[in-house]
JSON list of C-alpha atoms in Angstrom, two decimals:
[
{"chain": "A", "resi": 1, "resn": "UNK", "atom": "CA", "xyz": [112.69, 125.19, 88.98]},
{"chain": "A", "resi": 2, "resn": "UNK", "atom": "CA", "xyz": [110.73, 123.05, 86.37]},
{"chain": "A", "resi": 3, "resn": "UNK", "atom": "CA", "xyz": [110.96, 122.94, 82.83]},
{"chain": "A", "resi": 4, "resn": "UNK", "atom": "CA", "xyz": [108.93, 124.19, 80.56]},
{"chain": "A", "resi": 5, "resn": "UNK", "atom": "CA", "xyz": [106.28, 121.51, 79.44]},
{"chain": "A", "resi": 6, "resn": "UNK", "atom": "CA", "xyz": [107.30, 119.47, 76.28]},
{"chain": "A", "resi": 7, "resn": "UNK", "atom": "CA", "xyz": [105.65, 116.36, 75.42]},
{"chain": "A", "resi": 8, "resn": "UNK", "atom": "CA", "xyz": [108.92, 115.16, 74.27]},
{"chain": "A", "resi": 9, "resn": "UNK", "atom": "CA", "xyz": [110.14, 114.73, 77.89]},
{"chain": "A", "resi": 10, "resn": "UNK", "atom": "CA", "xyz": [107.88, 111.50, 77.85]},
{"chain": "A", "resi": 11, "resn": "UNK", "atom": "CA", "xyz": [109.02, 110.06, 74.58]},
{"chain": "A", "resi": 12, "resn": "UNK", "atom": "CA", "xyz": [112.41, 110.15, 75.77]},
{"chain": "A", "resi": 13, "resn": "UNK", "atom": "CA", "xyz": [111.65, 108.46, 78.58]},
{"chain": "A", "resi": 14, "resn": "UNK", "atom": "CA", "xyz": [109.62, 106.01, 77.13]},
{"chain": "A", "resi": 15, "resn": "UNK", "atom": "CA", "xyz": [111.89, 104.90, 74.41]},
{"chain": "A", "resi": 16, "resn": "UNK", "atom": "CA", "xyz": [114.91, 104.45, 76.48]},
{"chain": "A", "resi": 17, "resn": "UNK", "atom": "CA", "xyz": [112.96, 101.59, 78.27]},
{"chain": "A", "resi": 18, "resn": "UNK", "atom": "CA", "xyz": [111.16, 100.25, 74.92]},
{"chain": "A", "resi": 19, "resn": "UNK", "atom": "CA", "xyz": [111.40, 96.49, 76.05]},
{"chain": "A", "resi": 20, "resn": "UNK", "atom": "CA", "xyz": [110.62, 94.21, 73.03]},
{"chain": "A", "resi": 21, "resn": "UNK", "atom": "CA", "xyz": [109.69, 91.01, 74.65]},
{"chain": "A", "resi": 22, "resn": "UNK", "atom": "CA", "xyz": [107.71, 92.59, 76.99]},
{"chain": "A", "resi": 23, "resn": "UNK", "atom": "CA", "xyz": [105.96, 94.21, 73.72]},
{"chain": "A", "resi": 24, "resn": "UNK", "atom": "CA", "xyz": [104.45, 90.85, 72.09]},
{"chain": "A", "resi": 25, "resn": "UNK", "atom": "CA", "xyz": [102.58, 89.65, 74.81]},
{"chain": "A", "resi": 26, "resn": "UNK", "atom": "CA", "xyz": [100.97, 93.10, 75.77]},
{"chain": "A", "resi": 27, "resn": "UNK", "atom": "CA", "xyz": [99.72, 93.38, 71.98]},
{"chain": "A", "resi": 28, "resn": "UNK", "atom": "CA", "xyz": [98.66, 90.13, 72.89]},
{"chain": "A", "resi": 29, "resn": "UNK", "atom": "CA", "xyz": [96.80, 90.57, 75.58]},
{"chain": "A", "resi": 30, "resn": "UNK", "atom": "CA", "xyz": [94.89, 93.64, 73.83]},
{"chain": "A", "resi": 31, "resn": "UNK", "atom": "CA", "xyz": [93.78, 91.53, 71.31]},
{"chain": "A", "resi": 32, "resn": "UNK", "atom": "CA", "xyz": [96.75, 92.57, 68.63]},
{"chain": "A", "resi": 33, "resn": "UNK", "atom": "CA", "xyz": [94.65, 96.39, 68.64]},
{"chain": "A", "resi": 34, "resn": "UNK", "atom": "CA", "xyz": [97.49, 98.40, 69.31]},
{"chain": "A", "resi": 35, "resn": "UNK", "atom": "CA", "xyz": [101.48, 98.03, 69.08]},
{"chain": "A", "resi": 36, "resn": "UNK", "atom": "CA", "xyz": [103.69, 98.58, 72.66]},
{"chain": "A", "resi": 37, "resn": "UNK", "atom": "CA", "xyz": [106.73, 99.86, 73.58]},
{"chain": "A", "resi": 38, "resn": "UNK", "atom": "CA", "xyz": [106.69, 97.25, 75.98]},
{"chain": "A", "resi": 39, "resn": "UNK", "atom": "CA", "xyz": [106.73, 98.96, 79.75]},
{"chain": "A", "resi": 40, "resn": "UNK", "atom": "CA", "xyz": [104.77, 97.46, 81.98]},
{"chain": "A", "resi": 41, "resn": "UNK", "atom": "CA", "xyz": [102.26, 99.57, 83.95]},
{"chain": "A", "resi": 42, "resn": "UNK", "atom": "CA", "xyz": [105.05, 100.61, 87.12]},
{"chain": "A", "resi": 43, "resn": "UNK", "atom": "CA", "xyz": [107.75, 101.54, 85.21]},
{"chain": "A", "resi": 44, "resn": "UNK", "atom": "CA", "xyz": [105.16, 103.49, 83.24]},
{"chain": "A", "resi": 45, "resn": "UNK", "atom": "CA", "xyz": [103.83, 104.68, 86.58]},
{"chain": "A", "resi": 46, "resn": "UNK", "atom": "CA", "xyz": [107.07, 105.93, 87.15]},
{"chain": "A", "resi": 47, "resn": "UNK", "atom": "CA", "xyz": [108.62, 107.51, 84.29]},
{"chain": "A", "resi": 48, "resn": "UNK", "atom": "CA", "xyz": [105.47, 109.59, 84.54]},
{"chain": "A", "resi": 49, "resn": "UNK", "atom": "CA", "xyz": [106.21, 110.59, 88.08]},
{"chain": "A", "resi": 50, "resn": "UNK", "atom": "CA", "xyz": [109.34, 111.09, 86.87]},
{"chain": "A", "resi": 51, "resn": "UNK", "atom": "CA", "xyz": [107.87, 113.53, 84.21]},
{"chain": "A", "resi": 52, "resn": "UNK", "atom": "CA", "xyz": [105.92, 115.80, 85.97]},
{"chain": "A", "resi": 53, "resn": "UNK", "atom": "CA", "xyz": [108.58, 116.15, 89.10]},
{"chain": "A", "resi": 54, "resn": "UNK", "atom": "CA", "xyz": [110.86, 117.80, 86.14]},
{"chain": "A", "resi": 55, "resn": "UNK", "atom": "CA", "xyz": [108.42, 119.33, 83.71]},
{"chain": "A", "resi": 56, "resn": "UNK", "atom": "CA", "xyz": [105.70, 121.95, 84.53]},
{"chain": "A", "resi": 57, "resn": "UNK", "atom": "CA", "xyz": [101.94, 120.71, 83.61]},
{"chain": "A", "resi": 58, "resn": "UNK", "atom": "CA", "xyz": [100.87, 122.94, 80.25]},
{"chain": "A", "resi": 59, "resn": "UNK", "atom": "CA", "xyz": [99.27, 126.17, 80.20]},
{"chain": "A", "resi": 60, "resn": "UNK", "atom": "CA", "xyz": [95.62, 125.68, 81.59]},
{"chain": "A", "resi": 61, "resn": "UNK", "atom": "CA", "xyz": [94.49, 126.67, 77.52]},
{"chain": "A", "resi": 62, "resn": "UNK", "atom": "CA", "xyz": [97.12, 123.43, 75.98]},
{"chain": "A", "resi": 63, "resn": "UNK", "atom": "CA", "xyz": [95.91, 120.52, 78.12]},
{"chain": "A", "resi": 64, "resn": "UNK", "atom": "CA", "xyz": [93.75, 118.79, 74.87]},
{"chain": "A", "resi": 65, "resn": "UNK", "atom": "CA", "xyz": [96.44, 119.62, 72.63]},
{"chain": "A", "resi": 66, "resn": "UNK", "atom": "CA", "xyz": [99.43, 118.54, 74.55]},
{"chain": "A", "resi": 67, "resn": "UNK", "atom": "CA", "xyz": [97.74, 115.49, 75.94]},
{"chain": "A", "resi": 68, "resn": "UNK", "atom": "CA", "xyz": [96.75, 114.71, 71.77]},
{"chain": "A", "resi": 69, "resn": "UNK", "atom": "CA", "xyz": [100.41, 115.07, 70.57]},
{"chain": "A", "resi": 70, "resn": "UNK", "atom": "CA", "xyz": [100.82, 111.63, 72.82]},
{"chain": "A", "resi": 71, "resn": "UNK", "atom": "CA", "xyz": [97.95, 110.01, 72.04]},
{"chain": "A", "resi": 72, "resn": "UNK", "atom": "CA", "xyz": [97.89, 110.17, 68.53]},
{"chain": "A", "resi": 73, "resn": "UNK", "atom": "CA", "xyz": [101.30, 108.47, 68.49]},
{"chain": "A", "resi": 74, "resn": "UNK", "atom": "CA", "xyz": [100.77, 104.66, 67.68]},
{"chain": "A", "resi": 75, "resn": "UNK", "atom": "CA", "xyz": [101.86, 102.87, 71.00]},
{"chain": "A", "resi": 76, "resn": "UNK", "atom": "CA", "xyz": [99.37, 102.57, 73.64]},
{"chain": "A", "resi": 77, "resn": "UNK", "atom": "CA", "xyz": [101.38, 103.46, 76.39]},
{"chain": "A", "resi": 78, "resn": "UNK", "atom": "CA", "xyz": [101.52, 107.26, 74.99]},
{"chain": "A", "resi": 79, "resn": "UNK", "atom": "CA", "xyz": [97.78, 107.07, 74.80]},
{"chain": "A", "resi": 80, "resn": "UNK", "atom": "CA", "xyz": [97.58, 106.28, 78.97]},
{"chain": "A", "resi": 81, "resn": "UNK", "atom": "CA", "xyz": [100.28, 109.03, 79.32]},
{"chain": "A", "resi": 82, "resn": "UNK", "atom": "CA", "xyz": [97.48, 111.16, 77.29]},
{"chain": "A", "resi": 83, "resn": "UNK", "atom": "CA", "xyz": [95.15, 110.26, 79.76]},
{"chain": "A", "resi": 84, "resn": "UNK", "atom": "CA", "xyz": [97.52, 110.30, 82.81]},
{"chain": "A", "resi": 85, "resn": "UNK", "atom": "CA", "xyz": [98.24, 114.15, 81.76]},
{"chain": "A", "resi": 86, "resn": "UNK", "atom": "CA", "xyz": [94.53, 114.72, 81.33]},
{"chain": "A", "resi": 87, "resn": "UNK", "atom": "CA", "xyz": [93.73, 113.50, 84.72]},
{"chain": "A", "resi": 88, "resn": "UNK", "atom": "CA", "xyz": [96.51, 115.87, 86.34]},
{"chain": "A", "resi": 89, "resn": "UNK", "atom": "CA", "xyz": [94.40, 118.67, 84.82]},
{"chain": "A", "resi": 90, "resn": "UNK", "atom": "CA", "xyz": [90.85, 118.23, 85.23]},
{"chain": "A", "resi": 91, "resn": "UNK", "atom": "CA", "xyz": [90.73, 120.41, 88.07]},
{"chain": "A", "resi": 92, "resn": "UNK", "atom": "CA", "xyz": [90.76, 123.05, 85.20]},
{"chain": "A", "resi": 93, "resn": "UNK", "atom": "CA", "xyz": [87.90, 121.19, 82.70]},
{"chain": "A", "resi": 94, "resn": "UNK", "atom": "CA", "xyz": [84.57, 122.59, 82.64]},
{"chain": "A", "resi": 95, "resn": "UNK", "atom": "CA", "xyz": [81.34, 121.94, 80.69]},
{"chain": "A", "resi": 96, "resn": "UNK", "atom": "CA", "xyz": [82.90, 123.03, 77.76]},
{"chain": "A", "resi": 97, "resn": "UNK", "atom": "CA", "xyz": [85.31, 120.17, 77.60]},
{"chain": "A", "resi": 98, "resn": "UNK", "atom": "CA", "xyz": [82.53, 117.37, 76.76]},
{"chain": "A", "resi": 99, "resn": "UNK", "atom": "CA", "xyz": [83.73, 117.61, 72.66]},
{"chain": "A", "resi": 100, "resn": "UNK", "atom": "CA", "xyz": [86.96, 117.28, 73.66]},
{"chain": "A", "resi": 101, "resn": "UNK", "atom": "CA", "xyz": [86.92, 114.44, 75.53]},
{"chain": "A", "resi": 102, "resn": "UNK", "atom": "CA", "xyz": [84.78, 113.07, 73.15]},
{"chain": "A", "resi": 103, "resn": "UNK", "atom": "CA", "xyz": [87.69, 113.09, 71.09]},
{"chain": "A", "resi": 104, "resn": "UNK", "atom": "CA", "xyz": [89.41, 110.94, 73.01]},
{"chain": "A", "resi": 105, "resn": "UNK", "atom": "CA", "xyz": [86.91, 108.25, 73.70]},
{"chain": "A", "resi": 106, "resn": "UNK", "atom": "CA", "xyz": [85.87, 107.86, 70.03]},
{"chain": "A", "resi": 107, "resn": "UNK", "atom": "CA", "xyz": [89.91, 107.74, 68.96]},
{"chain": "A", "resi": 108, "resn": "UNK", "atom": "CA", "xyz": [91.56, 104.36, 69.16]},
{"chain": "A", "resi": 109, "resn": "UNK", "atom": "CA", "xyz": [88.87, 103.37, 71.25]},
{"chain": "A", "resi": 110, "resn": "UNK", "atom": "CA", "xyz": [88.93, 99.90, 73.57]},
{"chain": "A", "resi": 111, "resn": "UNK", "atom": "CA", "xyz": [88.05, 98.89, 77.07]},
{"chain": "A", "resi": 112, "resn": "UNK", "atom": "CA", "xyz": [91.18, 100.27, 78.63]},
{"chain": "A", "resi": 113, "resn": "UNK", "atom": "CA", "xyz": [91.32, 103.61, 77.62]},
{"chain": "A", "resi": 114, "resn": "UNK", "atom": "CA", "xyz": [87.34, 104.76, 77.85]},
{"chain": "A", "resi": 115, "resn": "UNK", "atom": "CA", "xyz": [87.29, 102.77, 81.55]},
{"chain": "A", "resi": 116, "resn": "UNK", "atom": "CA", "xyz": [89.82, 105.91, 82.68]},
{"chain": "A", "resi": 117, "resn": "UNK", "atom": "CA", "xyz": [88.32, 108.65, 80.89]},
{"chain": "A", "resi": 118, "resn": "UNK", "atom": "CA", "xyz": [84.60, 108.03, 81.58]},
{"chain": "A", "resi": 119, "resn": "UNK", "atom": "CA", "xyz": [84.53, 107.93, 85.25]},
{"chain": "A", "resi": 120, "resn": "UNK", "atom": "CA", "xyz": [87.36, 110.11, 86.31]},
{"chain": "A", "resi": 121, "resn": "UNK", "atom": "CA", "xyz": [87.71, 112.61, 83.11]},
{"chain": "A", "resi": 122, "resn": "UNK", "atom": "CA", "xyz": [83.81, 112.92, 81.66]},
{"chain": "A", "resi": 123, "resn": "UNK", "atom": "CA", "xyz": [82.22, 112.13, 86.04]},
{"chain": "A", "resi": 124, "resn": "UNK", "atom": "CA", "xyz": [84.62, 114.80, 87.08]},
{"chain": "A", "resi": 125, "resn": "UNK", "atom": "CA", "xyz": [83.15, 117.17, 83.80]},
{"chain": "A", "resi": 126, "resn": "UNK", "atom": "CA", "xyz": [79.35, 116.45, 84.69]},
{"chain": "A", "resi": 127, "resn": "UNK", "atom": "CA", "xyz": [79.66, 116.96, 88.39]},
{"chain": "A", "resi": 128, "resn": "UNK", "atom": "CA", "xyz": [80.39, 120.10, 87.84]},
{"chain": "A", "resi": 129, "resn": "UNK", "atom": "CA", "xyz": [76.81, 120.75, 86.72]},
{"chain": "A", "resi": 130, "resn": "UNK", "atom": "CA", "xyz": [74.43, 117.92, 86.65]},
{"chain": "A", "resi": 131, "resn": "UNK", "atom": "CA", "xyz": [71.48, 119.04, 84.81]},
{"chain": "A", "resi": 132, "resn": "UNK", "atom": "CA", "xyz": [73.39, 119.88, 82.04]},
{"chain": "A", "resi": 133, "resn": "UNK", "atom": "CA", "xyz": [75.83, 116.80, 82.07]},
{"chain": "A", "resi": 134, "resn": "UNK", "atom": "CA", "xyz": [72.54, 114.49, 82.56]},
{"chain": "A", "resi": 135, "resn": "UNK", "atom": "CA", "xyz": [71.52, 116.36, 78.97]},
{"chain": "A", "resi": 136, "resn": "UNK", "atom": "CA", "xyz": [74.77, 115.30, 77.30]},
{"chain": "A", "resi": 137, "resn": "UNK", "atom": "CA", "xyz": [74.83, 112.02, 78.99]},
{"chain": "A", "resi": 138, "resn": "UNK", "atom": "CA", "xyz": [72.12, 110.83, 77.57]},
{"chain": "A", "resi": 139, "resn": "UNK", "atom": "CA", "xyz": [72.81, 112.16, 74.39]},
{"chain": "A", "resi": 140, "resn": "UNK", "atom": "CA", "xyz": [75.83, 109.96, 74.45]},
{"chain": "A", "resi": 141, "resn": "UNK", "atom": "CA", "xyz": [73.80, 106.95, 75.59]},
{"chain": "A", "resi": 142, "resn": "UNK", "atom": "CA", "xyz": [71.99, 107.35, 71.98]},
{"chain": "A", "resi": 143, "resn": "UNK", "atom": "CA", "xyz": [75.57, 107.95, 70.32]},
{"chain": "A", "resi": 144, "resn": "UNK", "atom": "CA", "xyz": [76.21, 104.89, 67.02]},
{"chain": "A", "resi": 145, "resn": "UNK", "atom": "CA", "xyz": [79.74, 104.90, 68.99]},
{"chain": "A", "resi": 146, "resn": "UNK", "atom": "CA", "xyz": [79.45, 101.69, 71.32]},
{"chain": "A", "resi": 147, "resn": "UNK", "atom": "CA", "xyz": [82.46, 103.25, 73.43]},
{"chain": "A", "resi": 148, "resn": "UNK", "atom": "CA", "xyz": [80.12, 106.44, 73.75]},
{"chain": "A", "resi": 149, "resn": "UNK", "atom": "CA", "xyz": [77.24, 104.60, 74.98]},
{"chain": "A", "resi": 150, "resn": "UNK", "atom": "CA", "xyz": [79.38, 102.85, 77.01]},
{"chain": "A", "resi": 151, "resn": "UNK", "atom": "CA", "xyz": [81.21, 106.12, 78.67]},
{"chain": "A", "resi": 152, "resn": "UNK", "atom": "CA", "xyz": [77.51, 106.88, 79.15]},
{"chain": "A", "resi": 153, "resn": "UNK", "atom": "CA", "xyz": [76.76, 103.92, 81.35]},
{"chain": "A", "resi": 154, "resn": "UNK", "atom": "CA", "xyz": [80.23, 104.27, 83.45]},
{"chain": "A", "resi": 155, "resn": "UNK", "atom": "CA", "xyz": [80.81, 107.77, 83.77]},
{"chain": "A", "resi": 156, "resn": "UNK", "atom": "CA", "xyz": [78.92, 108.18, 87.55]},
{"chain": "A", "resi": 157, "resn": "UNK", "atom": "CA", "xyz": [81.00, 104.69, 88.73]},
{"chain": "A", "resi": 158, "resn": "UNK", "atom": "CA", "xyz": [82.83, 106.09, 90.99]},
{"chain": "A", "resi": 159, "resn": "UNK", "atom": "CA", "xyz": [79.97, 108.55, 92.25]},
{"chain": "A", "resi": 160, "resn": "UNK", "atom": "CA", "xyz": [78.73, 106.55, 95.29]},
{"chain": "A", "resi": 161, "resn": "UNK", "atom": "CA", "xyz": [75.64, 108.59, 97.10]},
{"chain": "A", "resi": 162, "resn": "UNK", "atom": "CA", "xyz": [76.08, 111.12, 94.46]},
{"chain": "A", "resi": 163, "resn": "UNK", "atom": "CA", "xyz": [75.11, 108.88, 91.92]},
{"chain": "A", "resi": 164, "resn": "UNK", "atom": "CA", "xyz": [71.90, 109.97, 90.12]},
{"chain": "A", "resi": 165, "resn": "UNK", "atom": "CA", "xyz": [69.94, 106.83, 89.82]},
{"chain": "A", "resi": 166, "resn": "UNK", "atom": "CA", "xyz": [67.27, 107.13, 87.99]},
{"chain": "A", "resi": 167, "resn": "UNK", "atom": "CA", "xyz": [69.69, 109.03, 85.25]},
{"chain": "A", "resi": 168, "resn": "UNK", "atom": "CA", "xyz": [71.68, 105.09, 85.80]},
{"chain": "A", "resi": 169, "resn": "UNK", "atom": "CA", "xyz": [69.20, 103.23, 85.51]},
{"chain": "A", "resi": 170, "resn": "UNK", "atom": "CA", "xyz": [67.41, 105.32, 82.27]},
{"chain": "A", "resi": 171, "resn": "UNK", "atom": "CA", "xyz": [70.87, 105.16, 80.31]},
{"chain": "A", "resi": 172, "resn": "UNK", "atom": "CA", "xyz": [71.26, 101.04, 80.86]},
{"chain": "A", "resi": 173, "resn": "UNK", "atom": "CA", "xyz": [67.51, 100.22, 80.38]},
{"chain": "A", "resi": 174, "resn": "UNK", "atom": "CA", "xyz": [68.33, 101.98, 76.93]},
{"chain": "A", "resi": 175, "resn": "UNK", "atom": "CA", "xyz": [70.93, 99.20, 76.07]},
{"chain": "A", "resi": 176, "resn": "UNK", "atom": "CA", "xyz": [69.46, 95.79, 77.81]},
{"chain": "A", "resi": 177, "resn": "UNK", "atom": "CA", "xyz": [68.86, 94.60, 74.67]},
{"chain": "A", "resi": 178, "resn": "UNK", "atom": "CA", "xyz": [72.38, 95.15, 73.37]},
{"chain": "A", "resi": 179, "resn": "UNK", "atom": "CA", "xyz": [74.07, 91.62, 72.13]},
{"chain": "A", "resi": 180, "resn": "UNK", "atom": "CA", "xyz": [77.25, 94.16, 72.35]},
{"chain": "A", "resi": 181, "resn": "UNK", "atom": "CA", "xyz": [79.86, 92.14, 75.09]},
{"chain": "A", "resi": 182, "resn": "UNK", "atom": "CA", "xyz": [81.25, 95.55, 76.24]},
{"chain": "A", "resi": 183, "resn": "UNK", "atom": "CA", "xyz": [77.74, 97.35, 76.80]},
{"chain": "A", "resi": 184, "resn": "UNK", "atom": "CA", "xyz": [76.83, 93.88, 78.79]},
{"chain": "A", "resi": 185, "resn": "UNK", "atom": "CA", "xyz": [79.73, 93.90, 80.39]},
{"chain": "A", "resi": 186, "resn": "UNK", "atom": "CA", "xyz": [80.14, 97.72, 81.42]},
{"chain": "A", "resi": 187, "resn": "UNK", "atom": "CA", "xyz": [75.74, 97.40, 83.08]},
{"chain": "A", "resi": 188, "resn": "UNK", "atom": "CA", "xyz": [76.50, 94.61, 85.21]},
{"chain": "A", "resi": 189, "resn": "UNK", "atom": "CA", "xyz": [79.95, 96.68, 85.96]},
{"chain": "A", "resi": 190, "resn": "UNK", "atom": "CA", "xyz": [77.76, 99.71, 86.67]},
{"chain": "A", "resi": 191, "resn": "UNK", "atom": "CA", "xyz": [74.99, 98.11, 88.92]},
{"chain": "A", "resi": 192, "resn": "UNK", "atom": "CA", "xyz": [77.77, 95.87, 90.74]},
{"chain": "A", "resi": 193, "resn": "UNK", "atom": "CA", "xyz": [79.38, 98.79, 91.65]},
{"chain": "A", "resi": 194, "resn": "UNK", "atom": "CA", "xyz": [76.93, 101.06, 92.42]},
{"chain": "A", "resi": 195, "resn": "UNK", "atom": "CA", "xyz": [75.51, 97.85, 94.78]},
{"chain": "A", "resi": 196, "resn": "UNK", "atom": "CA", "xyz": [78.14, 98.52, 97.43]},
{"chain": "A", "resi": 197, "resn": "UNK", "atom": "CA", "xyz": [76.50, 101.69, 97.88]},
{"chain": "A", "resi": 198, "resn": "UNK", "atom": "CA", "xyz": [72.61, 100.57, 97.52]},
{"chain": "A", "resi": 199, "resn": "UNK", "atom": "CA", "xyz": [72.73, 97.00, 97.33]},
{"chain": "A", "resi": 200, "resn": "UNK", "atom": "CA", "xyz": [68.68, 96.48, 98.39]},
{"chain": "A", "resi": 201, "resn": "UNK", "atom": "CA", "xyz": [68.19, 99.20, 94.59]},
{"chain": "A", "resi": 202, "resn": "UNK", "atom": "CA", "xyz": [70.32, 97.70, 92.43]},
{"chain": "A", "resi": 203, "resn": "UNK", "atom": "CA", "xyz": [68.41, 93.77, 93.24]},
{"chain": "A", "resi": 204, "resn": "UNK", "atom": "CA", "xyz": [65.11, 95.28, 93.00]},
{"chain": "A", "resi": 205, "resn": "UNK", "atom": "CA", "xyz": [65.85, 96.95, 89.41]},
{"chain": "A", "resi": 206, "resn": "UNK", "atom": "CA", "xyz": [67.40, 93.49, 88.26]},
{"chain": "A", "resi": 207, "resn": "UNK", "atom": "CA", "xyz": [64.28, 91.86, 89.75]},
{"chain": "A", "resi": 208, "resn": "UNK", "atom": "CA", "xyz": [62.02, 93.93, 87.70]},
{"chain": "A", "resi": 209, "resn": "UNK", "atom": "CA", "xyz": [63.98, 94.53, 84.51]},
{"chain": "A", "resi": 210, "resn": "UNK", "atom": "CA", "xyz": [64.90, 91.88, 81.90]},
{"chain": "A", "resi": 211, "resn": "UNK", "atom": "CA", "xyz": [68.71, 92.37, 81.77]},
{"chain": "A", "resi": 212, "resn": "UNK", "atom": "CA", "xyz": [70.89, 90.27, 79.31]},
{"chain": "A", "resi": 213, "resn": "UNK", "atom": "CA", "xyz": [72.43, 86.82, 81.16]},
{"chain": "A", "resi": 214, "resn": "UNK", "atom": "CA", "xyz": [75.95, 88.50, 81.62]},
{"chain": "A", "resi": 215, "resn": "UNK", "atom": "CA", "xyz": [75.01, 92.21, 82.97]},
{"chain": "A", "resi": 216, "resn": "UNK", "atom": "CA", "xyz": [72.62, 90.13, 85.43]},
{"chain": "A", "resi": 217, "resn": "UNK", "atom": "CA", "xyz": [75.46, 88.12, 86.47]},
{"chain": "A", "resi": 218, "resn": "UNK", "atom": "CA", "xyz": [77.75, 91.01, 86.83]},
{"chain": "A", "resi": 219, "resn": "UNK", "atom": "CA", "xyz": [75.23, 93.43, 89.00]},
{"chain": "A", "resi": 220, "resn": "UNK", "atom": "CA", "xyz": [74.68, 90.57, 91.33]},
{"chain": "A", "resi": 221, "resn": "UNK", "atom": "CA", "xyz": [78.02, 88.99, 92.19]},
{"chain": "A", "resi": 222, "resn": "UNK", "atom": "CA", "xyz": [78.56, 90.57, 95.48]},
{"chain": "A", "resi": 223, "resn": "UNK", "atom": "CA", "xyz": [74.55, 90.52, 96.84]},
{"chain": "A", "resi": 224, "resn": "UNK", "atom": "CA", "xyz": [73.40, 87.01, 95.59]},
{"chain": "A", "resi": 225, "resn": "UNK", "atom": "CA", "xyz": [71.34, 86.24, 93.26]},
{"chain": "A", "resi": 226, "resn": "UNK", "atom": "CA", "xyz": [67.30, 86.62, 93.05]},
{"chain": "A", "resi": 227, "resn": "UNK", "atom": "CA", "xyz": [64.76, 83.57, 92.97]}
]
């Protein structure tokens, strides 16, 4: 039988492997944001299997609250075990959740930890009912939070056919102006990705839309570019 959740589980793990040369050059890499314990992402990987093969996940009502006791702790690695535990439970989010995760987008906020929770935490939250998650979407689009506008343009990345295009298309054409590297960066991300689905869409709305040198670059890096 499993044990009862506790957060704690994960510290303990973590800290036993706290790896100090390893930490330097990942604080490094993230631009000196955020300290590190210093465990590289498979060891991670695996103390967190190791986690939930001996704890039980929280009660259905704790998942924001257990998943915030990590990530408010100053390493990053507790903030992807935050998101790691989140993911475990979306099954049980539902349009309600949107403030919450919220939360956790606008909280310590860089590339690596709104890249997880927009497409598979808030996509998961707005498949669940479209119209209303188009409505909050695009309320997030016109957020002041860069990382909000930015979960706006990623969170239907990993949507494929599902992928509401003209909500895609309306959310970046609100930001092609941006001189903002991430919101650059996260169009052309959006566009090249959504290409492998609909590559002959995603040329003809670069053709006819004036997008900044690096989104245009990005969109078009697997179909060639346009004369």
């Amino acid at each position: 039988m499993k044990k009862q959740w506790s957060h704690k589980g994960i510290i303990e793990k973590f800290e036993i492997c706290r790896n100090v040369e390893n930490a330097g050059p990942m604080k490094a890499y993230m631009k000196h944001h955020f300290s590190f314990l210093g465990i590289k992402s498979p060891l991670r990987k695996e103390l967190l299997r190791a986690q939930f093969q001996e704890y039980a996940l929280p009660n259905v009502g704790e998942i924001f609250n257990e998943a915030w006791k990590l990530y408010e702790l100053p390493e990053r690695e507790y903030q992807y075990a935050a998101i790691a535990l989140l993911d475990k439970m979306k099954k049980h989010f539902t349009t309600d959740d949107y403030q919450k995760l919220l939360k956790f987008i606008e909280t310590k906020s860089w590339w690596d930890s709104v890249d997880s929770i927009a497409p598979h935490l808030v996509g998961h939250v707005v498949k669940l009912d479209r119209s209303y998650g188009k409505t909050v979407m695009l309320d997030w689009s016109q957020s002041d939070n860069m990382w909000t506008n930015r979960s706006a343009i990623l969170h239907q990345l990993k949507f494929k056919k599902e992928t509401d295009t003209d909500l895609l298309f309306k959310i970046i054409l609100q930001h092609t102006k941006s001189n903002e590297f991430f919101i650059q960066k996260a169009i052309g991300w959006a566009l090249r990705e959504y290409a492998k689905t609909d590559p002959v869409i995603v040329k003809q709305f670069v053709q006819e839309n004036t997008l900044k040198p690096l989104s245009r670059r990005e969109a078009l890096k697997h179909i060639g570019d346009i004369a």
